[in-house]
Coordinates of C-alpha atoms and ligand atoms in Angstrom, one line a residue:
X1 CA 37.8 26.1 -151.1
X2 CA 34.2 25.5 -150.6
X3 CA 32.4 26.5 -153.9
X4 CA 29.2 24.5 -154.5
X5 CA 29.3 23.0 -157.9
X6 CA 25.5 22.7 -158.3
X7 CA 23.7 25.7 -160.4
X8 CA 27.1 26.7 -162.1
X9 CA 26.7 25.8 -165.8
X10 CA 23.2 26.2 -166.0
X11 CA 22.2 29.7 -165.9
X12 CA 20.1 30.2 -169.2
X13 CA 22.2 33.4 -170.0
X14 CA 25.3 30.7 -170.2
X15 CA 23.6 29.0 -173.2
X16 CA 25.6 30.5 -176.1
X17 CA 28.8 29.4 -174.4
X18 CA 27.9 25.7 -175.5
X19 CA 26.8 26.5 -179.1
X20 CA 28.0 23.9 -181.6
X21 CA 31.4 25.3 -183.0
X22 CA 29.8 25.3 -186.8
X23 CA 26.8 27.3 -185.6
X24 CA 29.1 29.5 -183.7
X25 CA 31.3 30.3 -186.8
X26 CA 28.2 31.1 -189.0
X27 CA 26.8 33.7 -186.4
X28 CA 30.4 35.2 -186.2
X29 CA 30.5 35.4 -190.3
X30 CA 27.2 37.0 -190.3
X31 CA 27.9 39.3 -187.4
X32 CA 31.3 40.4 -188.8
X33 CA 30.0 41.3 -192.2
X34 CA 27.0 43.6 -190.5
X35 CA 29.7 45.1 -188.2
X36 CA 31.8 45.7 -191.2
X37 CA 29.0 47.3 -193.0
X38 CA 28.1 49.5 -190.0
X39 CA 31.7 50.9 -189.8
X40 CA 32.1 51.3 -193.6
X41 CA 28.9 53.5 -193.8
X42 CA 29.3 55.8 -190.5
X43 CA 33.1 55.7 -189.7
X44 CA 35.3 57.8 -191.9
X45 CA 38.5 56.4 -190.9
X46 CA 37.5 53.0 -191.5
X47 CA 35.9 53.7 -194.7
X48 CA 39.1 55.4 -195.9
X49 CA 41.4 52.7 -194.9
X50 CA 39.0 50.3 -196.9
X51 CA 39.2 52.3 -199.7
X52 CA 42.8 52.4 -199.8
X53 CA 42.7 48.7 -199.8
X54 CA 40.2 48.8 -202.3
X55 CA 38.1 46.4 -200.3
X56 CA 34.1 46.6 -199.4
X57 CA 32.2 44.5 -196.8
X58 CA 30.7 42.3 -199.5
X59 CA 34.3 41.1 -200.0
X60 CA 33.9 39.4 -196.4
X61 CA 32.9 35.8 -197.6
X62 CA 34.4 33.8 -194.8
X63 CA 35.8 34.2 -191.4
X64 CA 39.4 34.0 -193.0
X65 CA 38.6 37.1 -195.0
X66 CA 38.9 39.3 -191.8
X67 CA 42.8 39.2 -192.4
X68 CA 42.0 42.1 -195.2
X69 CA 40.6 44.4 -192.7
X70 CA 42.6 47.3 -191.4
X71 CA 43.8 47.6 -187.8
X72 CA 43.0 50.0 -185.5
X73 CA 45.1 51.3 -182.7
X74 CA 44.9 53.4 -179.5
X75 CA 46.3 56.2 -181.6
X76 CA 43.2 56.1 -184.0
X77 CA 41.4 56.5 -180.8
X78 CA 43.5 59.6 -179.6
X79 CA 43.4 61.2 -183.2
X80 CA 39.8 61.0 -183.3
X81 CA 39.1 62.2 -179.8
X82 CA 36.6 62.4 -178.7
X83 CA 33.8 61.2 -180.7
X84 CA 35.5 60.4 -184.2
X85 CA 34.8 56.9 -184.4
X86 CA 31.4 56.6 -183.3
X87 CA 28.8 54.6 -185.8
X88 CA 25.7 55.9 -184.1
X89 CA 24.2 59.4 -183.6
X90 CA 24.7 60.8 -180.0
X91 CA 20.9 60.6 -179.3
X92 CA 21.2 56.7 -179.5
X93 CA 24.4 56.6 -177.3
X94 CA 23.2 56.1 -173.6
X95 CA 26.6 56.0 -171.6
X96 CA 30.2 57.3 -172.2
X97 CA 33.1 55.6 -170.5
X98 CA 36.8 56.9 -170.8
X99 CA 40.3 55.3 -170.0
X100 CA 43.0 57.5 -168.7
X101 CA 46.0 57.5 -171.1
X102 CA 49.3 57.7 -169.8
X103 CA 49.9 60.8 -171.8
X104 CA 47.7 63.3 -173.0
X105 CA 44.0 63.0 -173.6
X106 CA 41.9 60.2 -172.6
X107 CA 40.2 57.7 -175.1
X108 CA 36.4 57.8 -175.0
X109 CA 34.0 54.8 -175.6
X110 CA 30.6 54.8 -176.2
X111 CA 27.5 52.3 -175.7
X112 CA 23.9 52.2 -177.1
X113 CA 21.3 50.6 -174.7
X114 CA 22.1 47.3 -176.9
X115 CA 25.9 47.5 -176.3
X116 CA 25.1 48.0 -172.5
X117 CA 22.6 44.8 -172.5
X118 CA 25.3 42.9 -174.3
X119 CA 28.1 44.3 -171.9
X120 CA 25.9 42.9 -169.1
X121 CA 25.2 39.4 -170.5
X122 CA 28.7 38.6 -171.0
X123 CA 29.5 39.6 -167.3
X124 CA 26.6 37.4 -166.1
X125 CA 28.4 34.6 -168.2
X126 CA 31.7 35.4 -166.6
X127 CA 30.3 35.4 -163.2
X128 CA 28.2 32.3 -163.8
X129 CA 31.0 30.6 -165.1
X130 CA 33.0 31.4 -161.9
X131 CA 30.3 29.3 -160.1
X132 CA 28.3 32.6 -158.8
X133 CA 24.7 32.9 -159.0
X134 CA 21.6 34.6 -157.6
X135 CA 22.1 34.6 -153.6
X136 CA 25.8 35.5 -154.0
X137 CA 26.5 38.6 -152.1
X138 CA 29.1 40.5 -154.4
X139 CA 31.2 43.4 -153.4
X140 CA 32.2 45.5 -156.4
X141 CA 35.4 47.5 -155.4
X142 CA 36.5 48.3 -159.2
X143 CA 36.6 52.1 -159.3
X144 CA 32.9 53.6 -160.5
X145 CA 32.9 56.3 -162.7
X146 CA 34.8 56.7 -166.1
X147 CA 36.6 53.6 -165.7
X148 CA 34.5 50.5 -167.1
X149 CA 35.4 48.1 -164.1
X150 CA 33.0 49.4 -161.4
X151 CA 29.6 49.8 -163.4
X152 CA 30.6 47.0 -166.0
X153 CA 30.7 44.6 -163.2
X154 CA 27.7 46.2 -161.3
X155 CA 25.5 45.4 -164.3
X156 CA 26.7 42.2 -164.6
X157 CA 26.3 41.1 -160.9
X158 CA 22.8 42.6 -160.8
X159 CA 21.9 40.6 -164.1
X160 CA 22.9 37.6 -162.4
X161 CA 20.4 38.3 -159.6
X162 CA 23.1 38.4 -157.1
X163 CA 23.3 41.2 -154.4
X164 CA 25.4 44.0 -155.1
X165 CA 27.3 46.1 -152.5
X166 CA 28.8 48.8 -154.5
X167 CA 31.8 50.1 -152.8
X168 CA 34.0 51.2 -155.3
X169 CA 37.8 51.5 -154.7
X170 CA 39.3 52.8 -151.6
X171 CA 38.8 53.0 -147.8
X172 CA 40.0 49.3 -147.1
X173 CA 38.8 49.5 -143.3
X174 CA 35.3 49.9 -144.7
X175 CA 35.6 47.4 -147.3
X176 CA 36.9 44.9 -144.9
X177 CA 34.1 45.9 -142.4
X178 CA 31.4 45.5 -144.9
X179 CA 32.7 42.1 -146.4
X180 CA 32.4 40.7 -142.6
X181 CA 29.1 42.6 -141.7
X182 CA 27.3 41.6 -144.8
X183 CA 28.6 38.3 -145.5
X184 CA 30.0 39.1 -148.8
X185 CA 30.7 35.8 -150.8
X186 CA 32.3 37.5 -154.1
X187 CA 34.9 40.1 -154.3
X188 CA 35.5 41.7 -157.4
X189 CA 38.6 44.2 -157.4
X190 CA 42.1 44.1 -158.8
X191 CA 44.2 41.5 -157.7
X192 CA 46.7 43.9 -156.2
X193 CA 43.6 45.5 -154.1
X194 CA 43.1 42.3 -153.1
X195 CA 46.3 41.6 -151.5
X196 CA 46.1 45.0 -149.8
X197 CA 42.9 43.9 -148.3
X198 CA 44.4 40.6 -146.9
X199 CA 47.1 42.8 -145.2
X200 CA 44.9 45.1 -143.8
X201 CA 42.3 42.6 -142.6
X202 CA 45.1 40.7 -140.7
X203 CA 46.2 44.0 -139.1
X204 CA 42.6 44.8 -138.1
X205 CA 42.4 41.2 -136.7
X206 CA 39.9 39.9 -139.1
X207 CA 40.7 36.2 -140.2
X208 CA 39.9 36.5 -144.3
X209 CA 39.5 32.7 -143.8
X210 CA 36.7 32.7 -141.6
X211 CA 34.5 35.0 -143.9
X212 CA 31.8 33.6 -146.1
X213 CA 34.0 34.9 -149.0
X214 CA 34.5 32.1 -151.4
X215 CA 35.4 33.7 -154.7
X216 CA 37.4 36.6 -156.1
X217 CA 37.0 37.7 -159.7
X218 CA 40.0 39.8 -160.4
X219 CA 41.5 41.4 -163.5
X220 CA 42.5 45.0 -165.0
X221 CA 46.0 44.4 -164.6
X222 CA 48.4 41.4 -165.1
X223 CA 49.1 39.0 -162.4
X224 CA 50.6 35.6 -162.1
X225 CA 50.2 32.2 -161.1
X226 CA 52.3 32.7 -157.8
X227 CA 50.0 35.5 -157.0
X228 CA 46.8 33.3 -157.2
X229 CA 48.6 30.5 -155.0
X230 CA 49.1 33.5 -152.5
X231 CA 45.8 34.8 -152.4
X232 CA 43.9 31.7 -152.4
X233 CA 46.1 30.6 -149.3
X234 CA 45.9 33.8 -147.4
X235 CA 42.0 34.1 -147.7
X236 CA 40.7 30.4 -148.7
X237 CA 38.9 31.7 -152.0
X238 CA 38.8 30.6 -155.3
X239 CA 40.4 33.4 -157.5
X240 CA 39.4 34.0 -161.2
X241 CA 41.1 35.9 -163.9
X242 CA 38.7 38.2 -165.9
X243 CA 40.1 40.2 -168.7
X244 CA 38.8 43.2 -171.0
X245 CA 39.6 46.4 -172.1
X246 CA 37.3 49.7 -172.7
X247 CA 38.1 49.9 -176.2
X248 CA 36.1 46.7 -176.6
X249 CA 33.7 46.9 -174.1
X250 CA 35.4 46.9 -170.5
X251 CA 35.4 43.6 -168.4
X252 CA 33.6 40.7 -169.8
X253 CA 35.8 40.1 -173.1
X254 CA 37.0 36.9 -171.3
X255 CA 37.1 35.1 -168.1
X256 CA 38.3 32.0 -166.5
X257 CA 35.8 29.2 -165.7
X258 CA 36.2 26.7 -162.8
X259 CA 38.8 24.7 -164.5
X260 CA 41.1 27.5 -164.6
X261 CA 42.7 26.6 -167.9
X262 CA 42.7 29.8 -169.5
X263 CA 40.2 32.3 -170.1
X264 CA 37.0 31.8 -172.2
X265 CA 36.5 34.6 -175.1
X266 CA 32.8 35.4 -175.5
X267 CA 33.5 35.0 -179.2
X268 CA 30.0 35.5 -180.2
X269 CA 30.9 39.2 -179.6
X270 CA 34.4 39.4 -179.6
X271 CA 36.4 37.9 -182.6
X272 CA 40.0 37.1 -181.5
X273 CA 43.0 37.0 -183.6
X274 CA 46.9 36.4 -182.8
X275 CA 49.3 38.5 -184.8
X276 CA 53.0 39.1 -184.8
X277 CA 53.3 42.2 -183.4
X278 CA 56.2 43.2 -185.7
X279 CA 54.8 42.3 -189.1
X280 CA 51.2 42.2 -188.3
X281 CA 50.9 38.7 -189.9
X282 CA 48.1 36.2 -188.3
X283 CA 49.9 33.7 -186.2
X284 CA 48.2 29.9 -186.1
X285 CA 46.6 28.6 -182.9
X286 CA 48.9 28.2 -180.1
X287 CA 51.5 30.7 -181.1
X288 CA 52.0 33.6 -178.8
X289 CA 51.5 36.9 -180.1
X290 CA 49.6 40.1 -180.0
X291 CA 45.8 39.6 -179.3
X292 CA 43.5 41.5 -181.8
X293 CA 40.0 41.7 -181.2
X294 CA 36.9 42.7 -183.7
X295 CA 33.9 43.5 -181.7
X296 CA 30.9 41.5 -183.4
X297 CA 27.8 43.4 -182.1
X298 CA 28.7 46.8 -181.0
X299 CA 26.5 49.5 -182.1
X300 CA 28.0 52.6 -180.8
X301 CA 31.6 52.3 -181.4
X302 CA 32.3 48.9 -183.2
X303 CA 36.1 48.1 -183.4
X304 CA 37.8 46.3 -186.3
X305 CA 41.0 44.5 -185.6
X306 CA 41.7 46.3 -182.7
X307 CA 45.3 45.9 -181.5
X308 CA 45.1 45.2 -177.9
X309 CA 49.1 45.3 -177.3
X310 CA 48.2 42.5 -174.9
X311 CA 50.5 39.2 -175.5
X312 CA 49.0 35.9 -175.1
X313 CA 47.9 32.9 -177.3
X314 CA 44.8 30.8 -178.2
X315 CA 44.9 27.7 -176.4
X316 CA 44.1 24.6 -178.4
X317 CA 41.5 22.0 -177.5
X318 CA 38.3 22.4 -175.9
X319 CA 38.0 23.0 -172.2
X320 CA 37.0 20.3 -170.0
X321 CA 34.0 22.5 -168.8
X322 CA 32.3 21.6 -172.1
X323 CA 32.1 25.4 -173.4
X324 CA 32.9 25.6 -177.0
X325 CA 34.3 29.0 -176.8
X326 CA 38.1 29.2 -177.4
X327 CA 40.1 30.2 -174.5
X328 CA 43.6 32.7 -174.5
X329 CA 46.2 32.3 -171.9
X330 CA 46.6 34.6 -169.0
X331 CA 47.8 37.9 -170.2
X332 CA 51.3 38.4 -168.4
X333 CA 52.4 41.5 -170.2
X334 CA 51.8 43.9 -173.1
X335 CA 54.2 44.3 -176.0
X336 CA 54.6 47.9 -174.8
X337 CA 55.4 47.4 -171.3
X338 CA 58.6 45.9 -172.0
X339 CA 61.3 47.6 -170.1
X340 CA 64.8 47.8 -171.9
X341 CA 67.6 47.9 -169.5
X342 CA 71.1 48.2 -171.0
X343 CA 69.6 46.7 -173.9
X344 CA 68.3 43.7 -172.3
X345 CA 64.3 43.2 -172.4
X346 CA 62.7 42.8 -169.0
X347 CA 59.1 42.4 -168.3
X348 CA 57.9 43.3 -164.7
X349 CA 55.8 39.8 -164.5
X350 CA 59.3 38.0 -164.8
X351 CA 60.3 40.0 -161.6
X352 CA 57.2 39.1 -159.9
X353 CA 57.4 35.5 -160.8
X354 CA 60.9 35.2 -159.5
X355 CA 60.1 37.0 -156.0
X356 CA 57.0 34.9 -155.3
X357 CA 59.0 31.8 -155.3
X358 CA 61.3 32.9 -152.5
X359 CA 59.9 32.5 -148.8
X360 CA 60.1 35.5 -146.9
X361 CA 59.0 38.1 -149.4
X362 CA 55.7 39.7 -149.8
X363 CA 53.9 40.0 -153.4
X364 CA 54.2 43.8 -153.1
X365 CA 57.4 45.4 -155.1
X366 CA 58.0 48.2 -157.3
X367 CA 60.9 48.6 -160.1
X368 CA 62.7 52.0 -159.8
X369 CA 64.7 52.8 -163.0
X370 CA 67.2 55.6 -163.1
X371 CA 70.1 56.5 -165.3
X372 CA 73.6 57.2 -164.2
X373 CA 76.2 58.8 -166.6
X374 CA 74.4 57.4 -169.6
X375 CA 73.9 53.9 -168.2
X376 CA 70.2 52.5 -167.0
X377 CA 70.0 51.3 -163.5
X378 CA 67.2 49.1 -162.2
X379 CA 66.4 48.8 -158.5
X380 CA 63.9 46.2 -157.3
X381 CA 62.3 47.1 -154.2
X382 CA 60.8 44.1 -152.2
X383 CA 58.8 44.0 -149.1
X384 CA 59.6 41.5 -146.9
X385 CA 57.5 39.4 -144.1
X386 CA 57.6 41.4 -140.6
X387 CA 58.9 38.0 -139.2
X388 CA 61.7 38.1 -141.5
X389 CA 62.4 42.0 -140.9
X390 CA 62.3 41.4 -137.2
X391 CA 64.7 38.2 -137.3
X392 CA 68.4 38.0 -137.3
X393 CA 70.2 40.2 -139.6
X394 CA 71.8 36.8 -141.2
X395 CA 68.4 35.5 -142.2
X396 CA 67.7 39.1 -144.2
X397 CA 71.1 38.9 -145.7
X398 CA 70.6 35.4 -146.8
X399 CA 67.1 36.4 -148.2
X400 CA 68.6 39.1 -150.0
X401 CA 71.4 36.8 -151.4
X402 CA 68.6 34.5 -152.9
X403 CA 66.4 37.1 -154.4
X404 CA 69.7 38.6 -156.0
X405 CA 70.6 35.3 -157.8
X406 CA 67.3 34.6 -158.8
X407 CA 66.8 38.2 -160.2
X408 CA 70.3 37.8 -162.2
X409 CA 69.1 34.6 -163.2
X410 CA 65.7 35.0 -164.7
X411 CA 66.4 38.8 -166.1
X412 CA 70.0 38.3 -167.3
X413 CA 71.2 41.5 -165.9
X414 CA 72.6 42.8 -162.6
X415 CA 69.8 44.5 -160.8
X416 CA 70.0 46.0 -157.3
X417 CA 67.7 44.6 -154.6
X418 CA 66.4 46.5 -151.7
X419 CA 64.4 44.6 -149.2
X420 CA 62.0 46.9 -147.4
X421 CA 59.4 46.7 -144.6
X422 CA 55.9 45.3 -144.9
X423 CA 53.4 48.2 -146.1
X424 CA 56.1 50.6 -147.1
X425 CA 55.3 50.6 -150.9
X426 CA 52.6 52.9 -151.6
X427 CA 49.3 50.7 -152.1
X428 CA 47.1 51.4 -155.1
X429 CA 43.1 51.0 -155.2
X430 CA 43.1 50.1 -158.8
X431 CA 46.1 49.2 -161.1
X432 CA 49.3 48.7 -159.2
X433 CA 51.8 51.2 -160.2
X434 CA 54.9 48.6 -160.6
X435 CA 57.4 50.7 -162.5
X436 CA 58.9 54.0 -161.5
X437 CA 61.1 55.4 -164.4
X438 CA 63.2 58.3 -164.0
X439 CA 65.6 57.5 -166.4
X440 CA 64.7 60.8 -168.4
X441 CA 64.7 62.9 -165.4
Ligands
DLL1 O1 40.9 47.3 -167.2 C1 38.8 46.7 -168.0 C2 38.6 45.6 -166.8 C3 37.9 46.1 -165.7 C4 39.1 44.4 -167.1 C5 37.7 45.3 -164.7 C6 39.2 43.2 -166.1 C7 38.5 43.9 -164.7 P1 41.4 49.6 -169.8 O2 41.4 50.2 -168.4 O3 40.8 49.8 -170.8 O4 40.1 48.5 -169.0 O5 42.7 48.7 -169.4 C8 42.6 47.5 -170.5 O6 44.3 46.5 -168.9 O7 44.5 45.9 -172.4 C9 45.1 44.9 -170.5 O8 46.7 45.2 -170.6 C10 44.7 44.8 -168.8 N1 44.4 44.0 -168.4 C11 42.9 44.1 -168.3 N2 42.3 42.8 -167.8 C12 43.4 42.1 -167.5 C13 43.8 40.6 -167.0 C14 40.2 47.4 -168.0 N3 42.9 39.7 -166.5 C15 44.1 46.8 -170.3 N4 45.1 40.3 -167.1 C16 44.2 45.7 -171.1 C17 46.1 41.0 -167.5 C18 44.8 42.8 -167.9 N5 46.0 42.3 -167.8

């Protein structure tokens, strides 16, 4: 790791990261009132729900009063497709993005010019918190287009003053060639795509550790500490976790700083709460639950108490970096990606953590679910290192035994383990597809 520690925390755009908490809370309350008024005045669905509860924006007198406001869910976005939750007229909307739903219609999100400026500013704060600055050469390999990753990171990197290489996703060989030829110093993509680039670079005879690359800003999907360790070891970079979702703005709702002790939420624009996903009750700081976010400054499509389905907790205490912004824990799972296998709750992240602790495996795996005579079957396919594959059969059997016992232990159910050759699991340019569910087929 060779990041310089100068410049880092003194980018002028980062000033709000250090605001006194009382000042921040005043600003949040003032903005909460304004955004509630905007939604009440212009969004029918929100007005209706407020009326049902017999409350009005003027009833918001303190930040705690947010708990009186109704939740918004992904279903609300689908039901009002495409433009039903917009609070401004279309002539003020300068950009639309959409996120592909797993079923049916996508969800649509809108931005005014001011929303784009806010989005850019939070990404500038993300990147400068990662130690990046003018002079860095940043390759953006998140998908450009309707997905918020590419354009979001692009504007942020330009706002920072960095040199942007807008490769979008795909064509790994070209990505690696440009990283090398342009002297790229920071990479922005999904963590699984970066893993793929590491493998491909090795095959091409390019040593990632020898490149000027020193940082990676990875997000859009859950990843683990073990994956971070693997990435850092294989490429000699500092890997940062960035979080966001289209409904709120896109990437840049929160990001790690160089302390890597949770992700700072840009609380002057996005107000976080943690709730019990079953009851909807607000949980105290430190408790794990579902993250709920309210946009405090969004104009085109304000979101009030949006239920993200992402499971995390708000970390207590202030970060050693000096930022006053609260932090959330790394998001390991969603409340709705839980698999129920023969009655037992299984999260893909548990599988990943177990696998990566065993030497000889690669961080590429897939879970295949089938149903046989009414009984769920789960198979975990794991790639093993080429050395392991070419080694004696005894070594593979031993690895298989270790994996089987680690998975039995962590999951509490018997699963089938299949060891497969390196590169045999299909790679994704964006979010990895970890689970193939054929149970209804
Ligand atoms: O994935 C925005 C984004 C782009 C974030 C680039 C970071 C980097 P959506 O496609 O709407 O937006 O998906 C949002 O992805 O609710 C989480 O479940 C998941 N997610 C995003 N970032 C992380 C992360 C973009 N760092 C959904 N860790 C969210 C875990 C993440 N999950």
